[in-house]
């Protein structure tokens, strides 16, 4: 990692321009102020912590600059015979502590800035968890809801064909993220292995039959449950009876909801991209039935014994805990003052803008930061990778026990430092992470 290398391949077509325009419009639909963007969030969090650590300008520059970025053309023959050219991105932010690690998402908003920001957040997350990885992220600017399974498979395979030389078990290891799942990971494994030989450790979040890890699909949601439980325990409470509101009911949101409901939390309002619902009687929603409803209909909308509410109003409901589990920038200067939750558990990446963070701090609302709260997935991805490399496999009980051990340790590290320095949990988490990566960079020599 001696050289900082920025590699950008430029390919564009009129069709791609149209898709990007559609993507930026859909971010505006989230009603966030225009200055809200994932880059501003991660830069603010980094600058605050790095300055408190007393890092030099050179160190900051080194840690902020992505190691490598690519933007590739992904041509796909669609089912109707037409050719579409999508744009694919992969950013490897930092690899000082190990191979880069980060998900791949399929979404209309995907662009360089978003992927760069999420890659950087992954560097801090893996460092905070003290697992031997750096940070990366990737994605394709597309609308997977409008694509067939065959189109998604051809797009995934072409994307991997364009970037496989940058991936690998000791280089950069993708995983699931928004709108990608174990099947997509299986195609990545197949496409990579067909060029490099059988390589199960080249990707995590795979199906069990291909070397996946038991508990990986639930791991991010399980982590949200553990971090919230640790926090409530520290406040002298349990999860029992907590009134919870959730935005996002995909992999992370639905698994967090199921596990929290098992522990006695009352989740009474949920939103997804299609709409939001609230229990008519204000009682806890039966999460098992809601999961079945979403599997059948594709959305939480029209779930029995609920009424629809405005998607944005979900953030203003009176509750104990608010869990954003969808996209970035959803809590911002425009809605933070109306949030009534006492605790915000960030299951999504970068959901809170710096302005909202400041409002929450001044109002005494605790924010459990994303790089801690949603780190369960990458921890179990680390277990999956090590097992693939050794061809030794753990059972789910061991995976879950080890996951809890990693999360509890990280939670304690964050809380102890926050208490001793009188800083927020987020600043504490960033300081711990940045310190570890800065030290690794220094030891390796630049
Ligand atoms: P997913 O695709 O499985 O689910 C996303 C959910 O968000 C869906 O229910 C979707 O309808 C909803 N959503 C999207 N846009 C929305 C909007 N504007 N309003 C309301 N709901 C909206 O994705 P996921 O894997 O569950 O990821 C969710 C978040 O968690 C992302 O921020 C992701 O980066 C983060 N994350 C995921 C993992 C993982 O292991 N999958 C790990 C760490 C962090």
Coordinates of C-alpha atoms and ligand atoms in Angstrom, one line a residue:
X1 CA 0.0 0.0 0.0
X2 CA 2.9 2.4 -0.7
X3 CA 1.3 4.3 -3.5
X4 CA -2.0 6.1 -3.6
X5 CA -3.6 5.2 -6.8
X6 CA -6.7 6.7 -8.3
X7 CA -7.9 4.9 -11.3
X8 CA -11.0 6.1 -13.0
X9 CA -12.2 4.4 -16.2
X10 CA -14.5 6.8 -18.1
X11 CA -17.3 5.2 -20.1
X12 CA -20.7 6.9 -20.6
X13 CA -23.6 6.8 -22.9
X14 CA -26.8 8.9 -23.3
X15 CA -28.7 6.1 -21.7
X16 CA -26.5 6.2 -18.6
X17 CA -26.9 9.9 -18.3
X18 CA -30.7 9.3 -18.2
X19 CA -30.3 6.7 -15.4
X20 CA -28.1 9.0 -13.3
X21 CA -30.6 11.8 -13.6
X22 CA -33.4 9.5 -12.4
X23 CA -31.1 8.5 -9.5
X24 CA -30.5 12.0 -8.3
X25 CA -34.1 12.9 -8.5
X26 CA -35.0 10.0 -6.3
X27 CA -32.6 11.3 -3.6
X28 CA -34.5 14.6 -3.7
X29 CA -37.7 12.7 -3.1
X30 CA -36.5 11.8 0.4
X31 CA -37.1 15.4 1.3
X32 CA -33.6 15.9 2.7
X33 CA -32.1 19.4 2.4
X34 CA -29.8 19.7 -0.6
X35 CA -26.6 20.0 1.4
X36 CA -27.3 16.5 2.9
X37 CA -25.1 14.0 1.2
X38 CA -23.2 10.9 2.4
X39 CA -19.8 12.6 1.6
X40 CA -20.5 15.5 3.9
X41 CA -21.5 13.1 6.7
X42 CA -18.4 10.9 6.5
X43 CA -16.0 13.9 6.0
X44 CA -17.5 15.7 9.0
X45 CA -17.2 12.6 11.3
X46 CA -13.7 12.0 10.1
X47 CA -12.5 15.6 10.5
X48 CA -14.0 15.9 14.0
X49 CA -12.3 12.8 15.3
X50 CA -9.0 13.2 13.4
X51 CA -8.6 16.8 14.7
X52 CA -9.3 15.6 18.3
X53 CA -6.6 12.9 17.8
X54 CA -4.2 15.6 16.7
X55 CA -3.4 14.0 13.4
X56 CA -1.1 16.0 11.1
X57 CA -2.5 17.3 7.8
X58 CA -0.4 14.7 5.9
X59 CA -1.9 11.9 8.0
X60 CA -5.4 13.2 7.4
X61 CA -4.8 13.5 3.7
X62 CA -3.5 9.9 3.5
X63 CA -6.4 8.5 5.5
X64 CA -9.1 10.5 3.7
X65 CA -7.9 9.8 0.1
X66 CA -9.3 6.5 -1.4
X67 CA -6.7 4.0 -2.4
X68 CA -8.3 3.1 -5.6
X69 CA -11.6 3.9 -7.5
X70 CA -13.0 2.5 -10.6
X71 CA -16.0 3.3 -12.7
X72 CA -16.9 0.8 -15.4
X73 CA -19.4 0.4 -18.2
X74 CA -21.7 -2.6 -17.6
X75 CA -23.4 -3.5 -20.9
X76 CA -26.4 -5.8 -20.5
X77 CA -28.6 -7.4 -23.2
X78 CA -32.1 -7.0 -21.8
X79 CA -34.9 -9.5 -22.1
X80 CA -36.6 -7.4 -24.9
X81 CA -33.5 -7.6 -27.0
X82 CA -32.3 -4.0 -26.4
X83 CA -28.8 -3.1 -25.0
X84 CA -28.5 -1.1 -21.9
X85 CA -25.3 0.2 -20.5
X86 CA -25.2 0.6 -16.7
X87 CA -22.5 2.3 -14.7
X88 CA -20.7 0.2 -12.0
X89 CA -18.4 1.5 -9.3
X90 CA -15.9 0.0 -6.8
X91 CA -13.9 2.1 -4.4
X92 CA -11.2 0.6 -2.2
X93 CA -10.8 3.2 0.5
X94 CA -8.0 1.8 2.7
X95 CA -6.2 -1.5 3.0
X96 CA -3.6 -0.8 5.7
X97 CA -5.1 -3.3 8.1
X98 CA -6.1 -6.0 5.6
X99 CA -7.9 -6.7 2.3
X100 CA -10.7 -4.2 1.5
X101 CA -14.1 -5.3 2.5
X102 CA -17.5 -3.9 1.6
X103 CA -20.9 -4.6 0.0
X104 CA -22.2 -4.2 -3.5
X105 CA -25.6 -2.4 -3.9
X106 CA -27.9 -2.1 -6.8
X107 CA -29.9 1.2 -6.7
X108 CA -30.8 4.1 -8.9
X109 CA -29.0 6.6 -6.6
X110 CA -25.6 4.9 -6.9
X111 CA -22.8 7.2 -7.9
X112 CA -19.1 7.9 -7.2
X113 CA -19.7 10.1 -4.2
X114 CA -22.1 7.6 -2.5
X115 CA -19.8 4.6 -3.1
X116 CA -16.7 6.6 -1.9
X117 CA -18.4 7.7 1.3
X118 CA -19.7 4.2 2.1
X119 CA -16.2 2.7 1.3
X120 CA -14.6 5.1 3.8
X121 CA -17.3 4.2 6.4
X122 CA -16.3 0.5 5.9
X123 CA -12.7 1.3 6.7
X124 CA -13.7 2.8 10.1
X125 CA -16.2 0.0 10.8
X126 CA -13.7 -2.8 10.3
X127 CA -11.1 -1.0 12.3
X128 CA -13.6 -0.4 15.2
X129 CA -14.5 -4.1 15.2
X130 CA -10.8 -4.9 15.1
X131 CA -11.1 -7.3 12.3
X132 CA -8.2 -7.6 9.8
X133 CA -9.9 -5.8 6.9
X134 CA -9.9 -2.4 5.2
X135 CA -12.9 -0.7 3.6
X136 CA -14.5 -0.8 0.2
X137 CA -17.9 -0.5 -1.4
X138 CA -19.4 -1.1 -4.9
X139 CA -22.6 -0.7 -6.8
X140 CA -24.4 -0.5 -10.0
X141 CA -26.6 2.4 -10.9
X142 CA -29.8 0.6 -11.9
X143 CA -33.4 -0.1 -10.7
X144 CA -33.4 -3.8 -9.8
X145 CA -37.2 -3.6 -9.2
X146 CA -37.6 -3.2 -12.9
X147 CA -35.3 -6.0 -13.9
X148 CA -35.8 -9.7 -14.4
X149 CA -33.7 -12.3 -12.6
X150 CA -31.9 -13.1 -15.9
X151 CA -31.1 -9.4 -16.5
X152 CA -29.7 -9.1 -12.9
X153 CA -27.6 -12.2 -13.4
X154 CA -26.1 -10.9 -16.7
X155 CA -25.5 -7.5 -15.1
X156 CA -23.7 -9.0 -12.1
X157 CA -21.6 -11.3 -14.2
X158 CA -20.6 -8.4 -16.5
X159 CA -19.8 -6.1 -13.6
X160 CA -17.5 -8.8 -12.1
X161 CA -15.9 -9.4 -15.5
X162 CA -15.0 -5.7 -15.5
X163 CA -13.5 -5.5 -12.0
X164 CA -12.4 -9.1 -11.1
X165 CA -8.7 -8.1 -11.4
X166 CA -9.2 -5.8 -8.4
X167 CA -11.0 -8.4 -6.3
X168 CA -9.8 -11.5 -4.5
X169 CA -9.6 -13.1 -1.0
X170 CA -6.5 -11.0 -0.2
X171 CA -7.4 -7.9 -2.2
X172 CA -11.1 -6.9 -1.9
X173 CA -14.0 -9.0 -0.8
X174 CA -17.6 -8.0 -1.7
X175 CA -20.8 -8.8 0.3
X176 CA -24.5 -8.1 0.1
X177 CA -25.9 -4.6 0.5
X178 CA -29.1 -2.8 -0.7
X179 CA -30.9 -5.0 -3.3
X180 CA -28.2 -7.7 -3.4
X181 CA -28.5 -11.1 -1.7
X182 CA -26.9 -14.6 -1.4
X183 CA -27.9 -15.4 -5.0
X184 CA -26.0 -12.3 -6.3
X185 CA -23.0 -13.4 -4.2
X186 CA -23.2 -16.9 -5.8
X187 CA -22.9 -15.3 -9.3
X188 CA -19.9 -13.2 -8.1
X189 CA -18.3 -16.4 -6.7
X190 CA -18.9 -18.2 -10.0
X191 CA -17.7 -15.4 -12.2
X192 CA -14.5 -14.8 -10.1
X193 CA -13.7 -18.5 -9.7
X194 CA -14.1 -19.2 -13.4
X195 CA -11.1 -16.8 -13.9
X196 CA -9.0 -17.4 -10.8
X197 CA -9.8 -21.0 -9.7
X198 CA -12.2 -22.1 -6.9
X199 CA -12.1 -19.1 -4.5
X200 CA -14.9 -19.2 -1.9
X201 CA -13.2 -16.5 0.2
X202 CA -13.5 -14.0 -2.7
X203 CA -17.0 -13.0 -1.5
X204 CA -19.1 -13.3 1.7
X205 CA -22.8 -13.6 2.3
X206 CA -22.9 -16.6 0.0
X207 CA -25.5 -19.4 0.1
X208 CA -24.7 -22.1 2.6
X209 CA -24.2 -24.6 -0.2
X210 CA -21.3 -22.5 -1.6
X211 CA -19.4 -21.9 1.7
X212 CA -21.7 -19.4 3.4
X213 CA -21.7 -18.9 7.1
X214 CA -24.7 -19.9 9.2
X215 CA -26.2 -16.7 10.7
X216 CA -24.7 -14.3 8.1
X217 CA -28.1 -13.3 6.7
X218 CA -29.4 -12.3 10.2
X219 CA -26.0 -11.0 11.4
X220 CA -26.5 -7.2 10.8
X221 CA -30.0 -7.3 12.3
X222 CA -28.6 -9.4 15.2
X223 CA -25.9 -6.8 15.8
X224 CA -28.5 -4.0 15.9
X225 CA -30.4 -6.0 18.6
X226 CA -27.2 -6.7 20.6
X227 CA -26.0 -3.1 20.5
X228 CA -29.4 -1.7 21.5
X229 CA -29.6 -4.4 24.3
X230 CA -26.2 -3.4 25.6
X231 CA -27.2 0.2 25.6
X232 CA -30.4 -0.4 27.4
X233 CA -28.6 -2.6 30.0
X234 CA -26.2 0.2 30.6
X235 CA -29.3 2.4 31.3
X236 CA -30.7 -0.1 33.7
X237 CA -33.4 -1.4 31.3
X238 CA -34.1 -4.3 29.1
X239 CA -35.5 -4.5 25.6
X240 CA -38.8 -5.7 27.0
X241 CA -41.7 -3.3 26.2
X242 CA -39.6 -0.7 24.2
X243 CA -41.7 1.1 21.6
X244 CA -39.9 0.9 18.3
X245 CA -40.3 2.5 14.9
X246 CA -38.4 1.2 11.9
X247 CA -37.6 2.6 8.5
X248 CA -36.6 -0.1 6.0
X249 CA -37.8 -3.7 6.0
X250 CA -35.2 -5.5 3.9
X251 CA -32.4 -7.8 5.1
X252 CA -31.3 -5.6 7.9
X253 CA -34.6 -4.1 9.0
X254 CA -36.7 -7.3 8.9
X255 CA -34.1 -9.3 10.8
X256 CA -33.6 -6.6 13.4
X257 CA -37.4 -6.4 13.8
X258 CA -37.7 -10.2 14.2
X259 CA -35.0 -10.4 16.8
X260 CA -36.1 -7.3 18.7
X261 CA -39.7 -8.6 18.8
X262 CA -38.4 -11.9 20.2
X263 CA -36.9 -9.9 23.0
X264 CA -40.2 -8.1 23.8
X265 CA -39.8 -4.9 21.8
X266 CA -43.1 -3.5 20.4
X267 CA -42.5 -2.5 16.8
X268 CA -45.7 -0.5 15.9
X269 CA -44.8 1.4 12.7
X270 CA -42.7 0.4 9.7
X271 CA -41.8 2.0 6.4
X272 CA -40.3 0.8 3.2
X273 CA -39.7 2.3 -0.2
X274 CA -43.4 1.8 -1.2
X275 CA -45.0 3.4 1.9
X276 CA -45.4 3.4 5.7
X277 CA -47.8 1.7 8.1
X278 CA -48.8 2.1 11.7
X279 CA -50.7 -0.4 13.9
X280 CA -54.4 0.8 14.1
X281 CA -54.5 0.1 17.8
X282 CA -50.9 1.2 18.4
X283 CA -50.1 -2.3 19.5
X284 CA -47.0 -4.3 18.5
X285 CA -47.1 -5.6 14.9
X286 CA -46.8 -9.4 14.5
X287 CA -43.4 -9.3 12.9
X288 CA -43.5 -12.9 11.7
X289 CA -46.7 -12.3 9.8
X290 CA -45.3 -9.0 8.4
X291 CA -42.3 -10.8 7.1
X292 CA -44.6 -13.3 5.3
X293 CA -46.7 -10.4 3.9
X294 CA -43.6 -8.7 2.5
X295 CA -42.4 -12.0 0.9
X296 CA -45.8 -12.3 -0.7
X297 CA -46.6 -8.7 -1.8
X298 CA -43.1 -7.1 -1.9
X299 CA -44.0 -4.4 0.6
X300 CA -45.2 -3.6 4.1
X301 CA -48.1 -1.6 2.6
X302 CA -51.6 -2.9 3.2
X303 CA -50.7 -5.2 6.1
X304 CA -53.9 -6.2 8.0
X305 CA -54.8 -4.1 11.1
X306 CA -52.6 -1.2 10.1
X307 CA -53.3 2.2 8.4
X308 CA -51.0 4.0 6.0
X309 CA -49.0 7.0 7.1
X310 CA -46.8 9.4 5.2
X311 CA -43.3 7.9 4.7
X312 CA -41.6 11.0 6.2
X313 CA -44.0 11.1 9.3
X314 CA -42.4 7.8 10.5
X315 CA -39.5 9.8 11.9
X316 CA -41.8 12.0 14.1
X317 CA -43.7 9.3 15.9
X318 CA -43.7 9.1 19.6
X319 CA -41.5 6.1 20.5
X320 CA -38.5 5.0 22.6
X321 CA -36.3 3.9 19.7
X322 CA -36.1 4.9 16.1
X323 CA -34.2 2.6 13.7
X324 CA -33.3 3.9 10.3
X325 CA -32.5 0.7 8.3
X326 CA -32.8 1.9 4.7
X327 CA -30.7 4.6 3.1
X328 CA -28.3 7.5 3.9
X329 CA -29.2 11.1 5.0
X330 CA -32.7 10.4 6.2
X331 CA -32.3 12.3 9.5
X332 CA -31.4 15.9 8.6
X333 CA -31.8 19.5 9.7
X334 CA -35.3 19.5 8.2
X335 CA -36.7 16.7 10.5
X336 CA -34.3 16.2 13.5
X337 CA -36.1 18.7 15.7
X338 CA -39.3 16.7 15.4
X339 CA -37.8 13.3 16.3
X340 CA -39.4 12.1 19.5
X341 CA -37.4 8.9 20.0
X342 CA -35.0 8.8 23.0
X343 CA -32.6 6.5 21.2
X344 CA -31.7 6.3 17.5
X345 CA -30.1 3.0 16.5
X346 CA -28.4 3.5 13.2
X347 CA -28.9 0.2 11.3
X348 CA -28.4 1.9 7.9
X349 CA -25.1 3.4 6.9
X350 CA -24.7 7.2 7.2
X351 CA -28.4 7.9 8.0
X352 CA -27.7 11.1 10.1
X353 CA -26.3 14.4 8.8
X354 CA -24.0 16.4 11.0
X355 CA -26.7 19.1 11.5
X356 CA -29.1 16.4 12.7
X357 CA -26.4 14.9 14.9
X358 CA -25.9 18.2 16.6
X359 CA -29.7 18.7 17.2
X360 CA -29.9 15.2 18.7
X361 CA -26.9 15.9 21.0
X362 CA -28.4 19.2 22.2
X363 CA -31.7 17.5 22.8
X364 CA -30.2 14.6 24.8
X365 CA -31.1 11.9 22.2
X366 CA -28.6 9.1 22.2
X367 CA -27.4 8.0 18.7
X368 CA -25.9 4.5 18.5
X369 CA -23.6 5.1 15.6
X370 CA -23.8 3.1 12.4
X371 CA -20.2 1.8 12.4
X372 CA -20.9 0.1 15.7
X373 CA -24.6 -0.7 15.4
X374 CA -24.7 -2.3 11.9
X375 CA -21.3 -4.0 12.1
X376 CA -22.7 -7.4 12.9
X377 CA -22.7 -8.3 9.2
X378 CA -19.1 -7.5 8.5
X379 CA -18.0 -9.4 11.6
X380 CA -19.8 -12.6 10.5
X381 CA -18.4 -11.9 7.0
X382 CA -15.0 -12.1 8.6
X383 CA -15.9 -15.4 10.2
X384 CA -17.1 -16.7 6.8
X385 CA -13.8 -15.6 5.1
X386 CA -11.6 -17.2 7.7
X387 CA -13.6 -20.4 7.5
X388 CA -13.4 -20.5 3.7
X389 CA -9.6 -20.0 3.8
X390 CA -9.2 -22.8 6.3
X391 CA -12.1 -25.0 5.0
X392 CA -13.2 -25.4 8.7
X393 CA -16.9 -24.7 9.4
X394 CA -18.6 -23.4 12.6
X395 CA -22.2 -24.1 13.7
X396 CA -24.6 -21.2 14.1
X397 CA -24.4 -21.3 17.9
X398 CA -20.6 -20.6 17.7
X399 CA -21.1 -17.9 15.1
X400 CA -23.6 -16.1 17.2
X401 CA -21.6 -16.4 20.4
X402 CA -18.5 -15.0 18.7
X403 CA -20.5 -12.2 17.1
X404 CA -21.8 -11.2 20.5
X405 CA -18.2 -11.2 21.9
X406 CA -16.9 -8.9 19.2
X407 CA -19.9 -6.5 19.4
X408 CA -19.8 -6.3 23.2
X409 CA -16.1 -5.6 23.2
X410 CA -16.5 -2.8 20.6
X411 CA -19.5 -1.4 22.5
X412 CA -17.5 -1.2 25.7
X413 CA -14.5 0.4 23.9
X414 CA -16.8 3.1 22.5
X415 CA -18.7 3.8 25.7
X416 CA -15.6 3.9 27.9
X417 CA -13.8 6.4 25.6
X418 CA -16.9 8.5 25.2
X419 CA -17.3 8.7 29.0
X420 CA -13.6 9.5 29.7
X421 CA -13.3 12.2 27.0
X422 CA -16.9 13.5 27.3
X423 CA -17.6 13.0 23.6
X424 CA -20.5 11.5 21.7
X425 CA -20.5 7.7 20.9
X426 CA -20.0 8.5 17.3
X427 CA -16.9 10.6 17.9
X428 CA -15.6 8.0 20.2
X429 CA -16.2 5.2 17.6
X430 CA -14.4 7.3 14.9
X431 CA -11.5 8.1 17.1
X432 CA -10.9 4.5 18.0
X433 CA -11.1 3.4 14.4
X434 CA -9.0 6.2 12.9
X435 CA -6.3 5.7 15.6
X436 CA -6.0 2.0 14.6
X437 CA -5.8 2.7 10.8
X438 CA -3.3 5.6 11.3
X439 CA -1.1 3.4 13.4
X440 CA -1.2 0.6 10.8
X441 CA -0.3 3.1 8.0
X442 CA 2.6 4.4 10.1
X443 CA 3.9 0.9 10.9
X444 CA 3.8 -0.1 7.2
X445 CA 5.5 3.1 6.2
X446 CA 4.3 5.4 3.4
Ligands
LIG1 P1 -32.3 -4.2 1.4 O1 -32.2 -3.9 0.0 O2 -32.4 -5.6 1.8 O3 -33.5 -3.4 2.1 C1 -33.6 -2.0 2.0 C2 -34.9 -1.6 2.6 O4 -35.0 -0.2 2.6 C3 -36.1 -2.1 1.8 O5 -37.2 -2.4 2.7 C4 -36.5 -0.8 1.0 O6 -37.9 -0.8 0.6 C5 -36.2 0.2 2.0 N1 -36.0 1.6 1.4 C6 -35.3 2.0 0.4 N2 -35.4 3.3 0.2 C7 -36.4 3.7 1.0 C8 -37.0 5.0 1.3 N3 -36.7 6.0 0.5 N4 -37.9 5.0 2.3 C9 -38.2 4.0 3.0 N5 -37.7 2.8 2.9 C10 -36.8 2.6 1.9 O7 -31.0 -3.6 2.0 P2 -30.3 -3.9 3.4 O8 -29.2 -4.9 3.2 O9 -31.3 -4.2 4.4 O10 -29.5 -2.5 3.8 C11 -30.2 -1.5 4.5 C12 -29.2 -0.5 5.0 O11 -28.3 -1.2 5.9 C13 -28.3 0.1 4.0 O12 -27.9 1.4 4.5 C14 -27.1 -0.8 4.0 O13 -25.9 -0.1 3.5 C15 -26.9 -1.1 5.5 N6 -26.2 -2.3 5.8 C16 -26.5 -3.5 5.3 C17 -25.7 -4.6 5.7 C18 -26.0 -6.0 5.2 O14 -25.4 -6.9 5.7 N7 -27.0 -6.2 4.3 C19 -24.7 -4.4 6.6 C20 -24.4 -3.2 7.2 C21 -25.2 -2.1 6.8

